[in-house]
Coordinates of C-alpha atoms in Angstrom, one line a residue:
X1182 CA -26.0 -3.0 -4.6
X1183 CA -22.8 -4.4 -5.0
X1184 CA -21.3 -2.3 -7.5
X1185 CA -22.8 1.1 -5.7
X1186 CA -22.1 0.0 -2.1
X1187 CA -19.1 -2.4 -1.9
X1188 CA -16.8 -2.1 -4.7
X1189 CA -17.8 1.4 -6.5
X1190 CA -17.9 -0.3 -9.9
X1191 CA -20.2 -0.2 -12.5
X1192 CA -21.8 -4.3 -13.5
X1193 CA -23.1 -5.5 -16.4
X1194 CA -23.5 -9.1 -18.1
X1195 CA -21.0 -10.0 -21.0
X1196 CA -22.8 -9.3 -24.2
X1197 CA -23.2 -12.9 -25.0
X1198 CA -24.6 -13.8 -22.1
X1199 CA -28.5 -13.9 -21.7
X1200 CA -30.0 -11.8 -18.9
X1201 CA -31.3 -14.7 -17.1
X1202 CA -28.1 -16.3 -16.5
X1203 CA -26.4 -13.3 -15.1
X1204 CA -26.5 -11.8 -11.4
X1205 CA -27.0 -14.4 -9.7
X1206 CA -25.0 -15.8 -7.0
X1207 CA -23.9 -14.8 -3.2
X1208 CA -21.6 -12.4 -1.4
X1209 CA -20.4 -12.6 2.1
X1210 CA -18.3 -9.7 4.1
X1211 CA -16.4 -9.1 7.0
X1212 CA -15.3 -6.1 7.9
X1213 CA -12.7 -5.1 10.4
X1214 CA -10.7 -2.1 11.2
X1215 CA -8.5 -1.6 8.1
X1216 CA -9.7 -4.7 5.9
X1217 CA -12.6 -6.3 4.8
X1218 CA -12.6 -9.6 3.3
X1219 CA -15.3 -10.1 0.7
X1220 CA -16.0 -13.8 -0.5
X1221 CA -17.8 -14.0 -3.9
X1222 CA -19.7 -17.3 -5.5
X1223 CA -20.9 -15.9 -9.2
X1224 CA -21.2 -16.0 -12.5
X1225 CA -20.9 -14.4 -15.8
X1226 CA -20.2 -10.2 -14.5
X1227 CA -18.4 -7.6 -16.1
X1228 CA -17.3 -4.4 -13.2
X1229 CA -15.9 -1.7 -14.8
X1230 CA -14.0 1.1 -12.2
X1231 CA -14.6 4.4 -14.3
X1232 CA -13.4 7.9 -14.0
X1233 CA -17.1 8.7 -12.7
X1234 CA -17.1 6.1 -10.1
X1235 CA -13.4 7.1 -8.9
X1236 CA -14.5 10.7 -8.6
X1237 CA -17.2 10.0 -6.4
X1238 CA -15.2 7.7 -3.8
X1239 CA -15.5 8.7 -0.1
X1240 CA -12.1 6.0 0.2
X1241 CA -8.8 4.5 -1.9
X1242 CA -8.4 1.3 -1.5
X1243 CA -5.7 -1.4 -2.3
X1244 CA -7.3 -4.8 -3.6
X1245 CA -6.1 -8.4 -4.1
X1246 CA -8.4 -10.7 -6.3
X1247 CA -7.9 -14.7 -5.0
X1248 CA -9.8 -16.9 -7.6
X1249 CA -10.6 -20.0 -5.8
X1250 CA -12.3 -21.5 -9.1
X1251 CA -13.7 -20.7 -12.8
X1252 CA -11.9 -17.5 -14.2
X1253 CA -11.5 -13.9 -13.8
X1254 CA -9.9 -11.3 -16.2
X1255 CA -8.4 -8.4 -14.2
X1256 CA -7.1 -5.2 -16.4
X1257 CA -5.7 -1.9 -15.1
X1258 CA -2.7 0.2 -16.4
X1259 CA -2.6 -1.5 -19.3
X1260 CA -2.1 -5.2 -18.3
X1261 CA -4.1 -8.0 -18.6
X1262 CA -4.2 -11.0 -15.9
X1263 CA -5.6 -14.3 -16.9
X1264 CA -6.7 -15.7 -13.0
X1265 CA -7.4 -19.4 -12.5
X1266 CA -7.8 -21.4 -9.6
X1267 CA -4.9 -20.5 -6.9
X1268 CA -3.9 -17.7 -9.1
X1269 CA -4.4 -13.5 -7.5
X1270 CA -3.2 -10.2 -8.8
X1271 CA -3.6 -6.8 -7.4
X1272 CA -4.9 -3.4 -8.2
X1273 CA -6.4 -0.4 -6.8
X1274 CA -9.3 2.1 -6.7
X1275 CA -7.7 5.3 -7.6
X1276 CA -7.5 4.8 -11.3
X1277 CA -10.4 2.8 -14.5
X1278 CA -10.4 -1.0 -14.3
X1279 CA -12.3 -3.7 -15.0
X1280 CA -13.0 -6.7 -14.4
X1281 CA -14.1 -9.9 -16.4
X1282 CA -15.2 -13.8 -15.3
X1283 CA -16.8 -15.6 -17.9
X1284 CA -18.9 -18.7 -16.5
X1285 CA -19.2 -19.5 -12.8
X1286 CA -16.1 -18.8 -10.5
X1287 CA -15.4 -18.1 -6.7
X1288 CA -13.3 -15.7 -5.1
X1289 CA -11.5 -14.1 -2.5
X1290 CA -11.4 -10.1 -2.4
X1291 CA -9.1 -8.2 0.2
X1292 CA -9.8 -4.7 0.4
X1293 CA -7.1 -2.6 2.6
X1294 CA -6.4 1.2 3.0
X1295 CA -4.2 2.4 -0.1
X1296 CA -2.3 4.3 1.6
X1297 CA -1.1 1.6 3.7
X1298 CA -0.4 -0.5 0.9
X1299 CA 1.8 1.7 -0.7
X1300 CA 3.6 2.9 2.7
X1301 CA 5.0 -0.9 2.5
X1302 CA 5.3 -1.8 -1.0
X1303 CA 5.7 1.2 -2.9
X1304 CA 4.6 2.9 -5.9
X1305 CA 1.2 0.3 -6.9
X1306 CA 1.0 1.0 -10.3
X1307 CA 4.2 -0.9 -11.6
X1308 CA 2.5 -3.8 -9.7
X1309 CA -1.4 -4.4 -11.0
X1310 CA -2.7 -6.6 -12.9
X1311 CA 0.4 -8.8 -13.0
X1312 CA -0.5 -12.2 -12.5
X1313 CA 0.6 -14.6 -9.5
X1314 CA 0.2 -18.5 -9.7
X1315 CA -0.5 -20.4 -7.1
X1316 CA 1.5 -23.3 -8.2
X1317 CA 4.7 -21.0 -7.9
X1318 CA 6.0 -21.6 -4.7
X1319 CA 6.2 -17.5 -3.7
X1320 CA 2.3 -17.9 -4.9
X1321 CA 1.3 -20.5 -3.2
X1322 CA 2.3 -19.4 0.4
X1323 CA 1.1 -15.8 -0.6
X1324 CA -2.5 -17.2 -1.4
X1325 CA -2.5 -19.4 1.4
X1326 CA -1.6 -16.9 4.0
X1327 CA -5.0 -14.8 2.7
X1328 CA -7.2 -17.4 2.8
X1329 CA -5.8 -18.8 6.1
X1330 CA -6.0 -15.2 8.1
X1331 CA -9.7 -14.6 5.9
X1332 CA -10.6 -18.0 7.7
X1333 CA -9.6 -17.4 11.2
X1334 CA -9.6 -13.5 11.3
X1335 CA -13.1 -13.3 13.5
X1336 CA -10.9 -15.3 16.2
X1337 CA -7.7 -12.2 16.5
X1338 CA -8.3 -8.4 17.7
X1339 CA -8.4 -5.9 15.5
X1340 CA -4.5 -5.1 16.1
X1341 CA -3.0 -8.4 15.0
X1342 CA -5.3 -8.3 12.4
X1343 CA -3.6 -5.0 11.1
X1344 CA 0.0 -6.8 11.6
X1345 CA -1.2 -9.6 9.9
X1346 CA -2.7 -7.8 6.8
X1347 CA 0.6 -5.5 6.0
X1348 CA 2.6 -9.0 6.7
X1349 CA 0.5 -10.0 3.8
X1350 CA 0.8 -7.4 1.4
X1351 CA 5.0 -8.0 2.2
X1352 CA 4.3 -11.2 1.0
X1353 CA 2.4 -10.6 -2.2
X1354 CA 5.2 -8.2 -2.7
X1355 CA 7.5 -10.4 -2.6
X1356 CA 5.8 -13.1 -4.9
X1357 CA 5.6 -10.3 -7.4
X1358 CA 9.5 -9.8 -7.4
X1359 CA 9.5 -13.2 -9.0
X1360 CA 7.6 -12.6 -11.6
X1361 CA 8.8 -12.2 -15.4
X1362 CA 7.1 -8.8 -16.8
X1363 CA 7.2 -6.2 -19.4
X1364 CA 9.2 -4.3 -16.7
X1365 CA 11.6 -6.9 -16.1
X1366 CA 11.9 -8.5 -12.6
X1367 CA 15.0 -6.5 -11.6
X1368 CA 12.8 -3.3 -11.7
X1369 CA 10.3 -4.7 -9.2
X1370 CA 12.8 -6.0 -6.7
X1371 CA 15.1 -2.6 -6.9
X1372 CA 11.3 -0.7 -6.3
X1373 CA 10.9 -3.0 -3.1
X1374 CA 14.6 -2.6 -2.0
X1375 CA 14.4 1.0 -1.9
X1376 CA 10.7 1.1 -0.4
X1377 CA 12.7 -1.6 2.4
X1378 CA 15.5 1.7 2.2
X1379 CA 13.2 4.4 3.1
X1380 CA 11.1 2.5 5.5
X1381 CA 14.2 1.6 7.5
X1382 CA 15.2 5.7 7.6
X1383 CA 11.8 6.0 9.1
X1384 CA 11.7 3.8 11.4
X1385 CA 15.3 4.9 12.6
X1386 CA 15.3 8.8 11.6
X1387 CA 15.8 9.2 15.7
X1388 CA 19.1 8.0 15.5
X1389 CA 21.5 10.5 14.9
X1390 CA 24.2 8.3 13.8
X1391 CA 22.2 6.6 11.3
X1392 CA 24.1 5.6 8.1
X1393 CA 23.9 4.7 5.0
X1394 CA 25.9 1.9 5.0
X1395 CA 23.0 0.3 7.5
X1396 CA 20.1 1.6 5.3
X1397 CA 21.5 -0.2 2.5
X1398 CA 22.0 -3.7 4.7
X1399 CA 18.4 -3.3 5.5
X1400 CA 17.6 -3.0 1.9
X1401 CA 19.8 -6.4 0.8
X1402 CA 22.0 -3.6 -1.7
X1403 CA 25.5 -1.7 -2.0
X1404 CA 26.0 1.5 -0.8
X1405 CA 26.3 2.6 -4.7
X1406 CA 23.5 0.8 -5.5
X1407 CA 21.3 2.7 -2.9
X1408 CA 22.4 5.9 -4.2
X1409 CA 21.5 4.8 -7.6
X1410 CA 18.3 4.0 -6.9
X1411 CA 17.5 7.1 -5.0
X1412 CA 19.1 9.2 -7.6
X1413 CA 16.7 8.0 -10.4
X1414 CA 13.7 9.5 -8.2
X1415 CA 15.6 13.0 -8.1
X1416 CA 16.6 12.3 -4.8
X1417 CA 20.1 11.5 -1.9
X1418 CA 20.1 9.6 0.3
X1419 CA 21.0 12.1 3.1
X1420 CA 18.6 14.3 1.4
X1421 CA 16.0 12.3 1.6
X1422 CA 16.8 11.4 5.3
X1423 CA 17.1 15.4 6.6
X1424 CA 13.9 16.2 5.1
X1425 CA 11.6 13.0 6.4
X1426 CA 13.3 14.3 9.7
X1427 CA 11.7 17.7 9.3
X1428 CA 8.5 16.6 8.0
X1429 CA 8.4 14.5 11.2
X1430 CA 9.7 17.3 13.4
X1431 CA 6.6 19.5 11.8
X1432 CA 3.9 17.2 12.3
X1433 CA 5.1 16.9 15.8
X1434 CA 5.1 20.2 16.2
X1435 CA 1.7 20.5 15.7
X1436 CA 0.2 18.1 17.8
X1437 CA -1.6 18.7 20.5
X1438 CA -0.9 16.2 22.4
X1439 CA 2.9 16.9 22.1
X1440 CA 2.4 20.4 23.4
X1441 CA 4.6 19.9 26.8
X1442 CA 7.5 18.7 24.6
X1443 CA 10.2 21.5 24.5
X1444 CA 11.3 22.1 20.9
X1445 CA 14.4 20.7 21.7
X1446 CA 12.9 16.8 22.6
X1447 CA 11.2 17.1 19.4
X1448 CA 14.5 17.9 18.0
X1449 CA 16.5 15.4 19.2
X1450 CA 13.0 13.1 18.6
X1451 CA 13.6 13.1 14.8
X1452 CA 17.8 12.6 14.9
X1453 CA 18.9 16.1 15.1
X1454 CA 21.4 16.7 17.8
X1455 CA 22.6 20.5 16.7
X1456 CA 19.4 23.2 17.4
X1457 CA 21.2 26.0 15.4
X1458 CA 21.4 23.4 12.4
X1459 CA 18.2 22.0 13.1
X1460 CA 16.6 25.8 12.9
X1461 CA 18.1 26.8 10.1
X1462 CA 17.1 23.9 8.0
X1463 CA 13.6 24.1 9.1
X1464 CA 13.2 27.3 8.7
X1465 CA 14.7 26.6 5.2
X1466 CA 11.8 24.3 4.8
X1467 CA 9.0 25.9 6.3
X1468 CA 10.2 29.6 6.0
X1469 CA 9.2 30.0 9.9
X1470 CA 11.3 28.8 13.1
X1471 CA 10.2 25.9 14.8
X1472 CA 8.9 28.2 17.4
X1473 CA 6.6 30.4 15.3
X1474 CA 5.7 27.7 13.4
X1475 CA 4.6 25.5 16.9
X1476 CA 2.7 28.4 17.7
X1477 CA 0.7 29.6 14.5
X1478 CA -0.7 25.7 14.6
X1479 CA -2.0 25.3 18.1
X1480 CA -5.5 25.6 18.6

């Protein structure tokens, strides 16, 4: 039940463990919108994620694993994480892992909309299966704040839960800047500083005098340094900027409920203040006006 209904795994015993003294233990959920919080008392289980199981998923989902005692082995994308008391790592649905805890252990599972995940701490797979130890500081108040909101979540409204949960994944994020990997620490922290970068043009794209100097104080780097980083992906700064702008000037086009908004407040919505400008470039984009392209999308 557990491997077809809650996690999408496939479970089996370790091969040197008898039958009897496998699958045995219990499992309690709580779901709420956006998370569910899964606490797991067990023994002896080996989940593999395969390419069958992924296929078949009706949902992606970002996880953290929070051993509260025994062991678990967590690998994905070719890393290993050893996970004792205190300790939690983190990996995701979308592509094979397994998982391993030989002898009795207890744990904390957060499950949380991919998507989400990544929207705050970037690309996922330079972060699984890295371990975090609890008795580093950055570890400690990360695995704290989970159990803590886990604990009292049933007493907060489904909004503040949602705050609370991508506060959480900011602060796992941040204890896995600290740690020493294959990829070196400074590759993790410059992946958060530009995922801190682009979530500061979004939040601002209405701004027409947004700068780069200000996205780069957001993201704790040099001007230079921003371009750098943004160059690696193929990308400018500005570049990026103009073309979040149109994406959001696109999808508000196309709302419904956004349908007595002249073209020219959705303009000016997304940080364009010149309409010829902001035409030609969406047209460029789109290869329609933002007229004709408001009007092939309505209902």
């Amino acid at each position: 039940m557990v491997g077809d209904h809650l996690a999408g795994v496939e479970m089996r015993r370790p091969s040197d463990i008898p039958a009897e003294r496998a699958f045995s233990g219990t499992l309690s959920l709580r779901a709420y919108e956006g998370v569910t919080f899964a606490q797991v008392r067990s023994a002896n289980q080996h989940l593999s994620r395969t390419p069958q199981r992924i296929r078949c998923a009706d949902r992606e989902t970002a996880l953290i694993n929070i051993v509260l005692s025994g062991e678990c082995h967590v690998t994905q994308d070719g890393r290993h994480a050893v996970l004792r008391a205190g300790d939690f790592c983190l990996y995701e649905s979308v592509r094979p892992y397994e998982i391993l805890t030989p002898g009795s252990f207890e744990a904390l599972v957060v499950m949380a909309d991919r998507q989400m995940v990544e929207a705050s701490l970037g690309n996922l797979r330079t972060l699984t299966a890295i371990p975090v130890h609890g008795a580093e500081p950055a570890g400690f108040i990360a695995q704290r704040f989970w159990q803590d909101l886990a604990l009292r979540a049933g007493d907060l409204k489904d909004y503040t839960i949602n705050r609370l949960v991508r506060s959480g994944f900011d602060i796992a994020g941040a204890a896995l800047t600290q740690i020493s990997t294959g990829a070196a620490p400074c590759s993790l922290s410059s992946a958060f500083a530009l995922q801190r970068a682009k979530i500061f043009l979004g939040e601002n794209l209405h701004r027409p005098d947004l700068s780069i100097v200000e996205a780069a104080l957001a993201a704790g780097l040099s001007v230079r340094r921003l371009q750098e980083l943004f160059q690696v992906e193929g990308l400018t700064v500005s570049g990026y900027l103009r073309e979040l702008r149109l994406k959001t000037a696109a999808r508000h086009l196309a709302e419904v409920a956004r349908s007595r908004q002249s073209i020219a407040e959705i303009m000016q919505s997304v940080g364009f203040s010149d309409q010829a400008q902001f035409s030609r470039a969406f047209r460029k984009m789109y290869g329609a006006s933002p007229r004709a392209y408001r009007r092939d999308r309505r209902p």
